[in-house]
Structures are given as structure tokens and as C-alpha cells.
Tab-separated table of C-alpha atoms and ligand atoms in Angstrom:
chain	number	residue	atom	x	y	z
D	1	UNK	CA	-0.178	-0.435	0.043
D	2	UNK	CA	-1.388	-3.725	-0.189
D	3	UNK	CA	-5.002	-4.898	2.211
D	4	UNK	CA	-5.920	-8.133	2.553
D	5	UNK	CA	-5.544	-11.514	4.394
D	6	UNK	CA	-2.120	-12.237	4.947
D	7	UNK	CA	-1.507	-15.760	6.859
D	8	UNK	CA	-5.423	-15.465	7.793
D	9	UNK	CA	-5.848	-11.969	9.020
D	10	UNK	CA	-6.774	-9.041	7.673
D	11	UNK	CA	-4.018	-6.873	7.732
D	12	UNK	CA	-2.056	-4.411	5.548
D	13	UNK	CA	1.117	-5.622	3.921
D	14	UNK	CA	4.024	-3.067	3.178
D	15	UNK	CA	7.376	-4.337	2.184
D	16	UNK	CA	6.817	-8.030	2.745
D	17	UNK	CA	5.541	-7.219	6.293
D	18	UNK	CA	2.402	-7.058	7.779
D	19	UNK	CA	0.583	-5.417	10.129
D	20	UNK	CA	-2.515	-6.681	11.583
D	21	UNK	CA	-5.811	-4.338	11.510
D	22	UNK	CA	-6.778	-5.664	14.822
D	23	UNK	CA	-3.555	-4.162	16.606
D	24	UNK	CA	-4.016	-0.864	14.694
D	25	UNK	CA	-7.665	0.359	15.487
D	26	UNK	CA	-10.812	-0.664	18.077
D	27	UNK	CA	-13.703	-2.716	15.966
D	28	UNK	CA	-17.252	-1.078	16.623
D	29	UNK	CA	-18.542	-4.543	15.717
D	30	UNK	CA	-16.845	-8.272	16.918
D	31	UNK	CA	-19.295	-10.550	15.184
D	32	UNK	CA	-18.067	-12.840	12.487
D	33	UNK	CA	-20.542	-12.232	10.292
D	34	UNK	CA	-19.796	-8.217	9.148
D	35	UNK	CA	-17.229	-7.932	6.416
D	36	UNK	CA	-14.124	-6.339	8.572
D	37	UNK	CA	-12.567	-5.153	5.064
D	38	UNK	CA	-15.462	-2.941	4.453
D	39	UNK	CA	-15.491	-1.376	8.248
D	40	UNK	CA	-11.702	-0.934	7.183
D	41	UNK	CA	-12.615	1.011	4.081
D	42	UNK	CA	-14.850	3.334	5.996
D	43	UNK	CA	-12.204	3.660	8.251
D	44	UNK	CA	-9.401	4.423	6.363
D	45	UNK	CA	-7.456	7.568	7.224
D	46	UNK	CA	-7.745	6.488	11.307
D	47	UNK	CA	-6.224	3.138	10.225
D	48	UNK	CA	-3.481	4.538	8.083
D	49	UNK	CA	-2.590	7.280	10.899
D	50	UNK	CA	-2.681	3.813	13.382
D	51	UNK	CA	-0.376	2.123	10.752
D	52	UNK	CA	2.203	4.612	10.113
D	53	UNK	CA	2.441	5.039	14.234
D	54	UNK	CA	2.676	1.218	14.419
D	55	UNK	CA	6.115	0.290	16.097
D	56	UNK	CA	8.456	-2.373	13.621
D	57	UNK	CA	7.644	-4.663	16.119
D	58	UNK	CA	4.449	-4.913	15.356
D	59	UNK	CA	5.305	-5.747	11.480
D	60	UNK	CA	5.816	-9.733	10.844
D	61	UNK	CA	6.753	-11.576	7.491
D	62	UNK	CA	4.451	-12.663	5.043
D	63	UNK	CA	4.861	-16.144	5.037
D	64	UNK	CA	6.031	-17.611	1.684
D	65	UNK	CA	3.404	-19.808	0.502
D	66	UNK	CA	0.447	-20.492	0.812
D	67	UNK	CA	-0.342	-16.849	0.453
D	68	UNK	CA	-3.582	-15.605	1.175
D	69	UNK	CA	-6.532	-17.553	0.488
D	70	UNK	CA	-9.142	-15.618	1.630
D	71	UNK	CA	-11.287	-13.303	-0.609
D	72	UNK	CA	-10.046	-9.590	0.410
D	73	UNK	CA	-13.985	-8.683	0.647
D	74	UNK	CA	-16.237	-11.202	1.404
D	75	UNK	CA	-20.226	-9.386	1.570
D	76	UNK	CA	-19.533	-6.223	-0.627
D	77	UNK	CA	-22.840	-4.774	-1.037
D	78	UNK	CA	-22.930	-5.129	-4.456
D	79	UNK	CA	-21.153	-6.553	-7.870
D	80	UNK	CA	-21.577	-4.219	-10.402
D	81	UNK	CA	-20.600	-5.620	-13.990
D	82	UNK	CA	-19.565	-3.691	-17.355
D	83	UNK	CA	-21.021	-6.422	-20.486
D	84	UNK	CA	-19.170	-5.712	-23.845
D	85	UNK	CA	-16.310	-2.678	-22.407
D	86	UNK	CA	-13.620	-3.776	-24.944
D	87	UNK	CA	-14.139	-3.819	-28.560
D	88	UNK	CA	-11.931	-7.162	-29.663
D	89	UNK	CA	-13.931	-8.875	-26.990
D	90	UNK	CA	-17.166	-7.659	-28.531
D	91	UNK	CA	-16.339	-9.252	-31.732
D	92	UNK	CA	-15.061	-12.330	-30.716
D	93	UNK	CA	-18.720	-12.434	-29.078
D	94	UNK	CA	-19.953	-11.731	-32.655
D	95	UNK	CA	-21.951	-9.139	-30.737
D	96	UNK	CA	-22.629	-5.226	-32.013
D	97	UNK	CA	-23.848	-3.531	-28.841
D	98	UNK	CA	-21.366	-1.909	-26.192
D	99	UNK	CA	-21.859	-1.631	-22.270
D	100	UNK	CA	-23.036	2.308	-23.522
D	101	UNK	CA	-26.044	0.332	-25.040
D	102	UNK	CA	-26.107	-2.380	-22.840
D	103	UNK	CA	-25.900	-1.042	-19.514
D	104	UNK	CA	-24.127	-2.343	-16.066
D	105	UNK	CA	-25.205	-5.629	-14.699
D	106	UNK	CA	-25.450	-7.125	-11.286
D	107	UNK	CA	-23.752	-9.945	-10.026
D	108	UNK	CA	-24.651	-11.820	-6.637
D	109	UNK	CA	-21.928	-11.250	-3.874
D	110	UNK	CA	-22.375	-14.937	-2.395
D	111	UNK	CA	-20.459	-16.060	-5.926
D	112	UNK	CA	-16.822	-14.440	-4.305
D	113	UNK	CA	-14.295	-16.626	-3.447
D	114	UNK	CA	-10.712	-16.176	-3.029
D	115	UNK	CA	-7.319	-17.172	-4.151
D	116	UNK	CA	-6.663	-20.580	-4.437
D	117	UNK	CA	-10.305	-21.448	-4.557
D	118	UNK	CA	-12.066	-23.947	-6.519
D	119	UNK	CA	-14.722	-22.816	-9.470
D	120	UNK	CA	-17.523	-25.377	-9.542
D	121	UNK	CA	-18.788	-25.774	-13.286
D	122	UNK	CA	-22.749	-26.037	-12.755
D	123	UNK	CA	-23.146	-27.764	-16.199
D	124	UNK	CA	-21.619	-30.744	-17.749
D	125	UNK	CA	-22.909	-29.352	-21.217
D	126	UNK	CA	-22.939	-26.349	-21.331
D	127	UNK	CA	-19.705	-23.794	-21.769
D	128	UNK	CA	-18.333	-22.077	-18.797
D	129	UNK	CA	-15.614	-19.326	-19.558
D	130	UNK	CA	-13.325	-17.025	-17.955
D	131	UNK	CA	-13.091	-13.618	-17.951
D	132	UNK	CA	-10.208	-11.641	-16.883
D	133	UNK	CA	-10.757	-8.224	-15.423
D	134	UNK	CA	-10.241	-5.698	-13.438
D	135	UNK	CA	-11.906	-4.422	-10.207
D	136	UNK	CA	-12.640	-1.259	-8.609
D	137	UNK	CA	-13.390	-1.381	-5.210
D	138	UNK	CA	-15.755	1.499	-3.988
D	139	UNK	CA	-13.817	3.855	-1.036
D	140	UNK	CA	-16.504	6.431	-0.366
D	141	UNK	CA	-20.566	6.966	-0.690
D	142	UNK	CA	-22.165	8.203	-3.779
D	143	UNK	CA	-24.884	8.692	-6.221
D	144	UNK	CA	-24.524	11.050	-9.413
D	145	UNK	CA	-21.008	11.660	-9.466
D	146	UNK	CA	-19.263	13.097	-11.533
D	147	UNK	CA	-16.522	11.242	-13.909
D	148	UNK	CA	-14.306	14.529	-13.402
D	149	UNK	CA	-14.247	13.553	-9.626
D	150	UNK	CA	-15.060	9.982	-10.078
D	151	UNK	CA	-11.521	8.360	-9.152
D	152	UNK	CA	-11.808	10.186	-5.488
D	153	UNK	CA	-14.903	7.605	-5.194
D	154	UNK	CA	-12.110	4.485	-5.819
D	155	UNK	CA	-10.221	2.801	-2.650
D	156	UNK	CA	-8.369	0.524	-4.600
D	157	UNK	CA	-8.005	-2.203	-7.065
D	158	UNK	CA	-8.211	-5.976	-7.344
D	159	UNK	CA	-8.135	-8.892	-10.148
D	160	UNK	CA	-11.692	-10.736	-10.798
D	161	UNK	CA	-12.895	-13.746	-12.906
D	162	UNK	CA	-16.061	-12.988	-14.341
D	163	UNK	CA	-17.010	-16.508	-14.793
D	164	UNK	CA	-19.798	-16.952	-16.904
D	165	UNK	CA	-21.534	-19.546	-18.505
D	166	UNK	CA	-22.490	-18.825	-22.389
D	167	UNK	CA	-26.166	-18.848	-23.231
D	168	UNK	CA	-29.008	-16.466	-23.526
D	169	UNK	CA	-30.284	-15.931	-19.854
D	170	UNK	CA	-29.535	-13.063	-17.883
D	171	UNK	CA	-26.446	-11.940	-17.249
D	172	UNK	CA	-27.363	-12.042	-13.403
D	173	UNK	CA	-28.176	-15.924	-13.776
D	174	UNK	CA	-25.083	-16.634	-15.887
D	175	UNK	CA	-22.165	-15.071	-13.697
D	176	UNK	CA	-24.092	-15.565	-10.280
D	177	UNK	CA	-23.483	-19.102	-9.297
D	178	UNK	CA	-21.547	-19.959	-6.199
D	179	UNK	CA	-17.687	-19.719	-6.881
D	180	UNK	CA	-18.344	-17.618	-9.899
D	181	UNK	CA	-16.593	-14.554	-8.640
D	182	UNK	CA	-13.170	-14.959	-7.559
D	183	UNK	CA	-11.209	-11.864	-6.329
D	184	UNK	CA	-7.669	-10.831	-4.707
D	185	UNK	CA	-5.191	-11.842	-3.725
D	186	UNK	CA	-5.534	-8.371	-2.111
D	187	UNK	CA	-6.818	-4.725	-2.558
D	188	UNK	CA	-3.713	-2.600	-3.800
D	189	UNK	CA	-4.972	1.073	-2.642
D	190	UNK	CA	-5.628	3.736	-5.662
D	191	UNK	CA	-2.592	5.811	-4.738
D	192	UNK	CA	-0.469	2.865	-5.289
D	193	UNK	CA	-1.993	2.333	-8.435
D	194	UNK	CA	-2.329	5.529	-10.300
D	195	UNK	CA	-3.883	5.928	-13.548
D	196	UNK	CA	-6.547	2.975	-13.899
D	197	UNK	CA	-6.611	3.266	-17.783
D	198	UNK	CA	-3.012	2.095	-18.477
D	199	UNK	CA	-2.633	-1.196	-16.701
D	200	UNK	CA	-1.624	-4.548	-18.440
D	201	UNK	CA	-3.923	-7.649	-17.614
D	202	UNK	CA	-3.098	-11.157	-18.808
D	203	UNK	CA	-5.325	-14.195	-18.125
D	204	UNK	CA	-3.786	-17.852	-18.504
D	205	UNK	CA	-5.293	-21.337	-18.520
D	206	UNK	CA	-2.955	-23.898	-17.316
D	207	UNK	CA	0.047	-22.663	-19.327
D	208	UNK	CA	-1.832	-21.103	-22.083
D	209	UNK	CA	-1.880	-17.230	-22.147
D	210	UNK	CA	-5.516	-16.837	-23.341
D	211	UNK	CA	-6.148	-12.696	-22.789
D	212	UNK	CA	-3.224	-10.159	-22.947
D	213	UNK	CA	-4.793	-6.774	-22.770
D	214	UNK	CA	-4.842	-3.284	-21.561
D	215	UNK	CA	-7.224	-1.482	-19.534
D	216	UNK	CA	-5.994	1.467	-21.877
D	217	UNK	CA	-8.565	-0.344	-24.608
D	218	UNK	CA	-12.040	0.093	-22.138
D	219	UNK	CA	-14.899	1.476	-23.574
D	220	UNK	CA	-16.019	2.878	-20.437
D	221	UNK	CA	-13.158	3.536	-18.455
D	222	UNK	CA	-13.103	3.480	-14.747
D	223	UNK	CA	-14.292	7.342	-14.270
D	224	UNK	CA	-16.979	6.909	-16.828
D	225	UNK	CA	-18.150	3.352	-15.317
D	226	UNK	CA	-18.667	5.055	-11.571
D	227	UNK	CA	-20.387	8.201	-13.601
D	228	UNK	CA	-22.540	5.531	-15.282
D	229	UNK	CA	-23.361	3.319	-12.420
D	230	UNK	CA	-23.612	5.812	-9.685
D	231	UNK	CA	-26.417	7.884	-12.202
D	232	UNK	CA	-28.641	4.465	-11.149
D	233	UNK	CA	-27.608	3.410	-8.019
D	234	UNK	CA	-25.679	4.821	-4.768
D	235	UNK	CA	-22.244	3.489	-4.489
D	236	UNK	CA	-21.183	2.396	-1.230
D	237	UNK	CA	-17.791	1.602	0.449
D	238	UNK	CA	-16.652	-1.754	-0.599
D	239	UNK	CA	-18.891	-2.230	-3.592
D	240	UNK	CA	-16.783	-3.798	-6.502
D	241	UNK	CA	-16.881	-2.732	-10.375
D	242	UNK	CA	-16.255	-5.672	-12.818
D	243	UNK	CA	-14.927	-3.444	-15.626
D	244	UNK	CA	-15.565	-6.403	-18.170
D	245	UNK	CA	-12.857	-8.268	-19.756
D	246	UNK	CA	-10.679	-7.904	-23.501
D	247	UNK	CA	-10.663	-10.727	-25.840
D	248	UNK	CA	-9.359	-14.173	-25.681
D	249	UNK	CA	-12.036	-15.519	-23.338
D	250	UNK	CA	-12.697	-19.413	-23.602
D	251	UNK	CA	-14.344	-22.629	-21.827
D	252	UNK	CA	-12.847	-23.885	-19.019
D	253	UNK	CA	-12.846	-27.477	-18.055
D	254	UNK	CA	-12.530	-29.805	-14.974
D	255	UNK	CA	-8.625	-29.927	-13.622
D	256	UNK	CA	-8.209	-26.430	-15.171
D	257	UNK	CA	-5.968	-23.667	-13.044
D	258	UNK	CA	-6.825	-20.172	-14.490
D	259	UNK	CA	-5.084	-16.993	-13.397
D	260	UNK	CA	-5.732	-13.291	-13.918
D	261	UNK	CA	-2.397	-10.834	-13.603
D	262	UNK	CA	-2.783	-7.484	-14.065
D	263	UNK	CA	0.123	-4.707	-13.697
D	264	UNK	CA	0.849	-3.082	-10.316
D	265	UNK	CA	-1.984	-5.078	-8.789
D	266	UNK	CA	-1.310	-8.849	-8.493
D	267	UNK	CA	-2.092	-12.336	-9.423
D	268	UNK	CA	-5.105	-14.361	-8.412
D	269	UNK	CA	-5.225	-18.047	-9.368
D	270	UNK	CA	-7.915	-20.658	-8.532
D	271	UNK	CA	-8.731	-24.136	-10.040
D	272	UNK	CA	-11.782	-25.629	-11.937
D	273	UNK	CA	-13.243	-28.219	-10.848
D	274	UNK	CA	-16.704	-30.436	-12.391
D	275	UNK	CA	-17.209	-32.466	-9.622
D	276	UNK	CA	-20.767	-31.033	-9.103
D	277	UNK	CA	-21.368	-30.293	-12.651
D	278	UNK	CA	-25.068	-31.981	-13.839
D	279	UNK	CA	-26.431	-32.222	-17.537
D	280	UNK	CA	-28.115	-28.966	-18.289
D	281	UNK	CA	-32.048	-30.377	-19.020
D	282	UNK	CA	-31.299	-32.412	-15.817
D	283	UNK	CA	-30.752	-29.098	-13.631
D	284	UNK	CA	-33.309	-27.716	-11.425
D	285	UNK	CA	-33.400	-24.527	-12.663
D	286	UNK	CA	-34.570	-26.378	-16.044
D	287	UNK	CA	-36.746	-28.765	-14.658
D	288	UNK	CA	-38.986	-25.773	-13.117
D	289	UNK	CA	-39.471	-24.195	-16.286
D	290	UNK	CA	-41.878	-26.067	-17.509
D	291	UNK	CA	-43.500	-26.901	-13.928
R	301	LIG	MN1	-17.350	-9.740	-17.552
């Protein structure tokens, strides 16, 4: 099934109905500022034994448009990124060294937004680019587990835009800025999915189809990425796994609408926009360097 926000609420969508979480279960916590989505994770077999008991009546539409526009998980505690996972996308990067040399990265969770968002371009001169890929979203604690048992670890699955401006800083600098990570439009749950490694995922600027690739072509796939990540740090429910992208990644520019699609999962669009964007050697982040 399909979790998300569905006309604003956080709810779980079956059919082209939803049911609200709220009506299903008892919140430990009411303030605003916890991340329902994860409490929801932890929570998961009480609210899917609420949701199959849930009357029809309870059920409404899914309004047509505008869809959901909020990010399905909005404070995971952690992005954790896979650099260089797909070989054509290595080369394209003119770049030798995979994610088994590079290692993960981490990305800062204040960058999520959600569908229908806007991705601010820091940098007037300097390239921004998109980068399709898939997510894993994190069901269950961990440290040290195994790949054999890794997928019992996974609650579901999302689309993600890496965005990431080009240059030679840290990764963490690069893909962290505000707007940087946009995810959704919901969390399809791992049963839904099946096998991780076989799923189509397309990325389009505008009309152009700029990535068309296969999760079948990872390096790491999503067993070995939990193995690899979970050997450093403990994995907790909620956490998202950027599994890195396949080749075709470009610049994106102000007015831009890019989309990532992948099989089974769904379609998450946002626009571009350089409103805010400020020469490079003008930034502050440049102008300290040399304080
Ligand atoms: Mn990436």
C-alpha cells in the first residue's frame, strides 16, 4: 500500500481511497513538531490491523489534483547517500572509484521537500544537476546486519532527487542545501514492491528524458547498501538510503520542471527555480574562506 499525505493528511491510500492515520490508531505524541510518518513506521503492524478493521466509511477519494504536496517524511534521522553505485554514471563522471571505494555519504534532512516543490539553485555560476534515484526507507532498528536479512530492515520505497551541485567540496556541502532533497509522492511499502533490484527509473527535464535506467545495474544493491551502512552506523526507522543515480545526469536551470518515475513506486515532480541564486565568489560560504 501506498503512505503518505493525501489531500494534507497522513494517511494510507489503497485503491484510490484513503484512510486517515489519525482515525486508525491513538498518537503517543500531538506536537507538530515530531515526524508522524516515522511514529507510523514504528507502529506499523497496530496500524495495519487498525486499517484492515477500518469500516468503508471511513475510506474517502483521493482528490484528483493537486495530489500530495507534502514530503512523505519530513525529519528522518538521517540521509544516507551511495556516490558512484552505477557504472555508466561513473563514466560519464569521468571518475574510476565506486561507492565500494568511496563509501556512503550523509546528506542533511532539512534539504527534503516534497512534490510539487520548488529547488532553489544556490549559484548563478556554478552547475546544479539532478539525480534520479531511488530510496529506501528504514522500517526497523539496526547495526551490523546482515545483507542475507537486510530487506526485513526496509519499510518501503520512495523516488529522490539527489540534487547536487558539481565541484570538489564535500559531498555533504554539495547535496545539503535547502530544497536539495526532494522525496515522494508517497512511501509504497516493501511488500508492494518486491524485489528492489529490478525496478525501472526514468528522470525527465521538461520534456526531455535525461536518465532511463534500472536498479538491476547498482553496484551495491539495496541488501548490500544496508549491510554497508549499518557496519558504520545504526539504522533507525524512517532513515532514507539514496541508492545513487545511473547515467544521464545534467544541469538544471531556472523555469526547469524535473521528474523522477520509477516502476511500481511513483512519480515525484518539482520545479527549479534561480530566484535566490548569487554568483559563486559572491556567496558567503566563499567569502569566509579567506576570513
Ligand atoms: Mn546521488
Amino acid at each position: 500500500m501506498k503512505v503518505g499525505y493525501f489531500d494534507g493528511r497522513l494517511a494510507i491510500e489503497r485503491g484510490g481511497k484513503y484512510v486517515e492515520l489519525e482515525e486508525l490508531i491513538d498518537w503517543r505524541c500531538s506536537c507538530d513538531a515530531c515526524d508522524r510518518m516515522i511514529e507510523a513506521i514504528k507502529r506499523w503492524p497496530e496500524v495495519c490491523g487498525a486499517a484492515e478493521n477500518a469500516q468503508s466509511s471511513q475510506f474517502r477519494d483521493v482528490a484528483p489534483e493537486p495530489g500530495p504536496i507534502v514530503a512523505p517524511l519530513r525529519s528522518p534521522n538521517k540521509i544516507i547517500g551511495a556516490p558512484a553505485n552505477y557504472l555508466e554514471h561513473i563514466k560519464e563522471m569521468g571518475a574510476v572509484k565506486t561507492v565500494a571505494d568511496l563509501g556512503v555519504f550523509l546528506k542533511a534532512p532539512t534539504a527534503i521537500v516534497g512534490p510539487g516543490a520548488c529547488v532553489e539553485l544556490p549559484y548563478s555560476d556554478r552547475r546544479t544537476d539532478h539525480e534520479g534515484e531511488l530510496a529506501v526507507v528504514i522500517g526497523r532498528q539496526g547495526r551490523h546486519i546482515d545483507r542475507s536479512v537486510a530487506l526485513d530492515y526496509v519499510f518501503g520505497y520512495t523516488c529522490l532527487l539527489d540534487i547536487t551541485v558539481r565541484g570538489s567540496e564535500e559531498r555533504s556541502t554539495r547535496k545539503s542545501f535547502d530544497t536539495f532533497c526532494p522525496i515522494g509522492p508517497w512511501i509504497v511499502t516493501a511488500d508492494e514492491v518486491g524485489d528492489p533490484g529490478a525496478l525501472g527509473i526514468r528522470t525527465w527535464v521538461n520534456d526531455e528524458l535525461r536518465q532511463d535506467g534500472n536498479t538491476a545495474d547498482l553496484i551495491f544493491g539495496v541488501p548490500e547498501l544496508i549491510a554497508f551502512a549499518s557496519e558504520i552506523m545504526t539504522l533507525s526507522p524512517g532513515d532514507v538510503i539514496a541508492t545513487g543515480t545511473p547515467s544521464g545526469v545534467g544541469p538544471l536551470v531556472h523555469g526547469d520542471s524535473v521528474a523522477v518515475e520509477i516502476e511500481r513506486i511513483g512519480r515525484l515532480e518539482v520545479s527549479v527555480s534561480a530566484a535566490r541564486a548569487v554568483e559563486f565568489e559572491k556567496a558567503v560560504a566563499t567569502r569566509s574562506r579567506t576570513a
